[in-house]
Tab-separated table of C-alpha atoms in Angstrom:
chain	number	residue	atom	x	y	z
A	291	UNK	CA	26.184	66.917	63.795
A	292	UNK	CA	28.746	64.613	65.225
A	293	UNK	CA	30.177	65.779	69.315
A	294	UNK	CA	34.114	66.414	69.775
A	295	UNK	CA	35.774	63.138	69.504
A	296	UNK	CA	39.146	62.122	71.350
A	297	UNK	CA	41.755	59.248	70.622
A	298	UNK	CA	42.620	57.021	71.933
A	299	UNK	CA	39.971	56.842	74.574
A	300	UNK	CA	42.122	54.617	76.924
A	301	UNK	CA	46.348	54.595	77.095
A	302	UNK	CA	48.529	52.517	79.535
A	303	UNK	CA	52.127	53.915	79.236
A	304	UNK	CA	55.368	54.052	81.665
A	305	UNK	CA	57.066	56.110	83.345
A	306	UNK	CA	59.775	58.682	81.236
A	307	UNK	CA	57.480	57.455	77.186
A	308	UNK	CA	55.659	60.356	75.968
A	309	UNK	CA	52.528	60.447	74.662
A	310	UNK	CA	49.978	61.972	71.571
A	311	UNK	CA	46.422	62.295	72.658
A	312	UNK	CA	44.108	63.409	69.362
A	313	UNK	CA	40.995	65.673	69.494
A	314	UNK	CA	38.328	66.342	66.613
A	315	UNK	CA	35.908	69.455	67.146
A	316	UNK	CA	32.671	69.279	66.334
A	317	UNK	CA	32.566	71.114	62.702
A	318	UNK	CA	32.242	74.126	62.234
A	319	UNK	CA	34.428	74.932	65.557
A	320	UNK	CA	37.672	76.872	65.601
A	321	UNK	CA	38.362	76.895	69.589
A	322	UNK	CA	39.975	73.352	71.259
A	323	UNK	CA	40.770	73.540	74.676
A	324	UNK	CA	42.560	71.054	76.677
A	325	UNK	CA	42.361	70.251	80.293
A	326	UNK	CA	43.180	67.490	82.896
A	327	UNK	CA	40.734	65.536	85.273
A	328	UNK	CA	42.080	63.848	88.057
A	329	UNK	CA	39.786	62.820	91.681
A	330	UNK	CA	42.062	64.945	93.748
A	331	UNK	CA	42.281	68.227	92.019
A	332	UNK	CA	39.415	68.354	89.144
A	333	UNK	CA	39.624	69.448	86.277
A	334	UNK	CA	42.748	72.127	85.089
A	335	UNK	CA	42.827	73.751	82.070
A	336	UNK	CA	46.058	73.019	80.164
A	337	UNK	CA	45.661	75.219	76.595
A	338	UNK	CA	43.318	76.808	74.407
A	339	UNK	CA	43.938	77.214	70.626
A	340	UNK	CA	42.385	79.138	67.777
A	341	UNK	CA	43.600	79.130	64.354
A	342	UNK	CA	46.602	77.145	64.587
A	343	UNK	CA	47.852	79.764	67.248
A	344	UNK	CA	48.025	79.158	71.334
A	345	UNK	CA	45.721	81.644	72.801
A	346	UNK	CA	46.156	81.021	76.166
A	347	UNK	CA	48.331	78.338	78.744
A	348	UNK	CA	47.381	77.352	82.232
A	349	UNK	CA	49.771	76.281	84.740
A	350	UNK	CA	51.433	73.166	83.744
A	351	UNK	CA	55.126	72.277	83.030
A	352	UNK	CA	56.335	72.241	79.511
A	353	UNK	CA	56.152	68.865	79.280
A	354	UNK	CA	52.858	69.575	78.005
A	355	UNK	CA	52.279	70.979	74.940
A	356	UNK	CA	49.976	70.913	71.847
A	357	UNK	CA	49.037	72.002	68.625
A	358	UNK	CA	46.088	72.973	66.108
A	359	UNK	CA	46.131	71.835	62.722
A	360	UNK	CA	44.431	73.934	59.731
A	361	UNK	CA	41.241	71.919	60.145
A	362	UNK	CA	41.225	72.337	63.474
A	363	UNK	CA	41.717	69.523	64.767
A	364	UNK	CA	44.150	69.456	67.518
A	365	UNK	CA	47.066	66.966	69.162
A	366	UNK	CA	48.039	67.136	72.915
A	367	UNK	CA	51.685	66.334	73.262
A	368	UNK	CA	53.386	64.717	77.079
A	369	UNK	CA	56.752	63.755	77.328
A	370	UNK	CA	58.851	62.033	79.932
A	371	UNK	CA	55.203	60.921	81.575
A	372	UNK	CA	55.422	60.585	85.662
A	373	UNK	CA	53.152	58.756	87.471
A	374	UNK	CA	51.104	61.716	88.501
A	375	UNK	CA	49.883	62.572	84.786
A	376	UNK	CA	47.718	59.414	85.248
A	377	UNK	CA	44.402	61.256	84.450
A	378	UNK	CA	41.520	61.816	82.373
A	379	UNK	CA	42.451	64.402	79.450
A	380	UNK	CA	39.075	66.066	78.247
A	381	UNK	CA	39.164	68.366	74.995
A	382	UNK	CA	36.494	70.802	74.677
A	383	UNK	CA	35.344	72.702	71.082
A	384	UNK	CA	33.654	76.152	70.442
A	385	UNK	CA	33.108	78.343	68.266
A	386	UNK	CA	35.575	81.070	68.577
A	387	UNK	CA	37.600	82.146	71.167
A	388	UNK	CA	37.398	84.830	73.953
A	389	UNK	CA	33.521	84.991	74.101
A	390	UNK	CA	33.050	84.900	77.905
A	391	UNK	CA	29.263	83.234	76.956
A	392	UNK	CA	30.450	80.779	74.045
A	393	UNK	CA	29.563	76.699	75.234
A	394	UNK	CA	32.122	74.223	75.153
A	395	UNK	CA	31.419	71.004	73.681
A	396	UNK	CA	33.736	67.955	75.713
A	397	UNK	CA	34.431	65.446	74.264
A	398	UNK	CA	34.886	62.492	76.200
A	399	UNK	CA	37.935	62.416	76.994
A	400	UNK	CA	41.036	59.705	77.066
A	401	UNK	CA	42.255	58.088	80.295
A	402	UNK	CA	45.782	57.884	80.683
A	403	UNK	CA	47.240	55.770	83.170
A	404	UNK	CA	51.034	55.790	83.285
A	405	UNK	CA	53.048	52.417	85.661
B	266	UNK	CA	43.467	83.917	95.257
B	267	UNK	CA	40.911	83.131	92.999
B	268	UNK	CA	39.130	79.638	93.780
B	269	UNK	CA	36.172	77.764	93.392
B	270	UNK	CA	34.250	75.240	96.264
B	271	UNK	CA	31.749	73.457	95.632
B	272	UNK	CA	29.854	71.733	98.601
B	273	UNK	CA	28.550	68.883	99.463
B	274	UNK	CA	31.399	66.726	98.449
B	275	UNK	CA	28.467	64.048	97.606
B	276	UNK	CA	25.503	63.324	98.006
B	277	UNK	CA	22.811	59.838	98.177
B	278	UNK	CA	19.164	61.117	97.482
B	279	UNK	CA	15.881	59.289	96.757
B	280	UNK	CA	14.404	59.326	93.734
B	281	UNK	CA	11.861	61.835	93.271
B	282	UNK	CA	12.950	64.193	96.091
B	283	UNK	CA	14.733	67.762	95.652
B	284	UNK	CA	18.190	68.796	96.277
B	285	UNK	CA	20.463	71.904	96.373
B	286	UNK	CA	24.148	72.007	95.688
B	287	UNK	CA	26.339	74.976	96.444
B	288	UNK	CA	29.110	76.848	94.871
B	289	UNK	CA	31.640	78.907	96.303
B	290	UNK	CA	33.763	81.206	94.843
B	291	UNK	CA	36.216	83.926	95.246
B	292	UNK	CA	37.192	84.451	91.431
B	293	UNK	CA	37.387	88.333	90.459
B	294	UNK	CA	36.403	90.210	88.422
B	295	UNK	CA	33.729	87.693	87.552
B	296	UNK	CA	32.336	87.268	84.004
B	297	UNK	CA	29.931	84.422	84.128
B	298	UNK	CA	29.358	80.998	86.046
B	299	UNK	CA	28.192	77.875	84.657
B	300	UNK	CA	27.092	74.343	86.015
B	301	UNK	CA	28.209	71.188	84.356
B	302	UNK	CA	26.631	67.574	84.463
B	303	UNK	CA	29.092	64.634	84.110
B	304	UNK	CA	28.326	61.447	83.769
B	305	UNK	CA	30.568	58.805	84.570
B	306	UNK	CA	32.951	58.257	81.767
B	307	UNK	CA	32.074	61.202	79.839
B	308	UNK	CA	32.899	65.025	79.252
B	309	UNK	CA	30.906	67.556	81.040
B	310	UNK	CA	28.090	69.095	79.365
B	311	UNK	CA	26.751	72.563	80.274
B	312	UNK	CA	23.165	73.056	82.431
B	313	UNK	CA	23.077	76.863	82.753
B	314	UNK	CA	25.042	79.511	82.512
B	315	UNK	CA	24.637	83.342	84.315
B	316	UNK	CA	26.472	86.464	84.152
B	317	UNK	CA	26.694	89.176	86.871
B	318	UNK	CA	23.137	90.419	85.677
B	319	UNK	CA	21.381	87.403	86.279
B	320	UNK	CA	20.332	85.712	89.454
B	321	UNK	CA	18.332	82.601	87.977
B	322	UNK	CA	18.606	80.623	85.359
B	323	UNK	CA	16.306	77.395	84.668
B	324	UNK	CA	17.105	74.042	81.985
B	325	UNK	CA	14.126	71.632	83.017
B	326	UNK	CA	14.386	70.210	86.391
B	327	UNK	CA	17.564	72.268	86.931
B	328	UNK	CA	17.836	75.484	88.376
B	329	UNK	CA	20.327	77.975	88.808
B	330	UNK	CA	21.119	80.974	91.344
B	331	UNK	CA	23.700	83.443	91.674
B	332	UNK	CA	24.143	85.959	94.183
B	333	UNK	CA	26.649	88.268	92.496
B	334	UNK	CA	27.261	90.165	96.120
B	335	UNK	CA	28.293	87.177	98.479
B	336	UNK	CA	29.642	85.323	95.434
B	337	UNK	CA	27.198	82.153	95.496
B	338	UNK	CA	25.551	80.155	93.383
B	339	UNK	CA	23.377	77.246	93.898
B	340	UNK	CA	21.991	74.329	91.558
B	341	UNK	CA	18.445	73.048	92.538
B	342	UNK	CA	17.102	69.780	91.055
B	343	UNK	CA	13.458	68.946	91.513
B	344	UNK	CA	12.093	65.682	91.149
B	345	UNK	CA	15.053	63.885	91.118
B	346	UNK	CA	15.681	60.604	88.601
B	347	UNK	CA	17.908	58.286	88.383
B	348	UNK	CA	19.403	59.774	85.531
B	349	UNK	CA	20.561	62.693	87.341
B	350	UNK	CA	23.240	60.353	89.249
B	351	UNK	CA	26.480	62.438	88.226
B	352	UNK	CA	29.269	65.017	89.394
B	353	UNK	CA	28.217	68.679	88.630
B	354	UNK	CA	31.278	70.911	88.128
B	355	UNK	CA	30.860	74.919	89.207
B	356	UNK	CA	32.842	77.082	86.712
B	357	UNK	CA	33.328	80.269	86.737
B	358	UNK	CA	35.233	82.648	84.223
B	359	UNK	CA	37.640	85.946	84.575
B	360	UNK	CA	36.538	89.405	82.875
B	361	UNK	CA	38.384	90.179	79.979
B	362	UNK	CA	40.489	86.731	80.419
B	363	UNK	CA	40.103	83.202	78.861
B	364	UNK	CA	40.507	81.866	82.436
B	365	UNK	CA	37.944	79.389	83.969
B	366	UNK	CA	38.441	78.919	87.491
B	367	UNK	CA	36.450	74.753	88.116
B	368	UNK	CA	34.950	73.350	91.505
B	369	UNK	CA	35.827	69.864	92.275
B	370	UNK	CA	32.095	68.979	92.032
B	371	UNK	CA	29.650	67.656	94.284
B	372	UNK	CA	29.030	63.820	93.187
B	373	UNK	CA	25.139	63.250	93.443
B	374	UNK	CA	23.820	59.878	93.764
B	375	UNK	CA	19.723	59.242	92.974
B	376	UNK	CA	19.024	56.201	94.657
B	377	UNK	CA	15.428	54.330	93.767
């Protein structure tokens, strides 16, 4: 069974361009989750959807945003990129959502560096 | 506030010895915690994972504590290899929320 894929897996933009950062789940897998890598503060969980729907939002501006299509696959959306969104953006698949115990699958992820 | 430390920041090992790497964490009420191996370049994938009724968990060479009480957990690798040269990521998860609260990761290095 093929892992959660991510494209592109490297991006060079500038300052104030926005950006569209793809994710495939693994099949069968109805949960994406997005987060953001960086040395300095880890990794942060952007969003989670399910069924087309956001289930749940971390603490980023809206600047961010995303989307789930019916096959699950899912899009991560920046606009007006700064220099600090330079980072690795890691999508993770499961299952379903809300099941405290449920893995996530990363994939691995797409470095974004932004002049 | 609900947080998550991990310590050592890094760490340079020999090959073939043990090690122990801590977690921190503060997060409440507290659903389950999980360890994460990431190699360079690539996504995380999960070692263990423990909920508030378990105290060890074991995957191999890797082994798992938690001490629900003083809210600690601890990864022990045995016999180190050089493939165990990554960043393991503590992460820990809110009752009743889709919330995962993530260390900053200790950065092992297995040198031969």
């Amino acid at each position: 069974k093929a892992g959660v894929t991510q494209t592109p897996r490297y991006l060079i933009k500038t300052r104030g361009q926005q950006v569209t950062l793809s994710c495939s789940p693994i099949s069968g897998h109805r949960s994406v989750s997005w987060y953001q890598q960086t040395p300095g503060q880890g990794l942060q969980f952007l969003f989670e959807y399910f069924s087309e729907t956001q289930r749940n939002k971390g603490n980023f501006p809206g600047r961010f945003s995303g989307r789930q299509f019916s096959n699950s696959r899912s899009e991560m959306n920046v606009s007006t990129l700064e220099l600090g969104d330079s980072a690795l953006y890691l999508c993770a698949s499961s299952l379903v959502s809300g099941v405290s115990t449920d893995t996530q699958y990363f994939g691995p992820g797409t470095r974004l560096t932004v002049l | 506030k609900n947080q998550v430390e991990q310590s050592p920041q890094s760490l340079i090992i020999l090959e073939g010895k043990n090690c122990t790497l801590q977690c921190n964490y503060t997060v409440s009420p507290f659903s389950n915690l999980r360890w994460y191996k990431q190699d360079t370049g690539r996504g995380p994938v999960s070692l263990t994972i423990m909920t508030f009724s378990e105290n060890t968990k074991s995957n191999g060479r890797y082994t798992a504590t938690l001490d629900a009480d003083t809210k600690q957990s601890s990864l022990h690798i045995t016999a180190s290899q050089l493939s165990d040269s990554a960043s393991y990521i503590c992460v820990v998860r809110l009752t009743g929320a889709n919330n995962l609260f993530f260390g900053t990761g200790t950065r092992l290095t297995v040198i031969p």
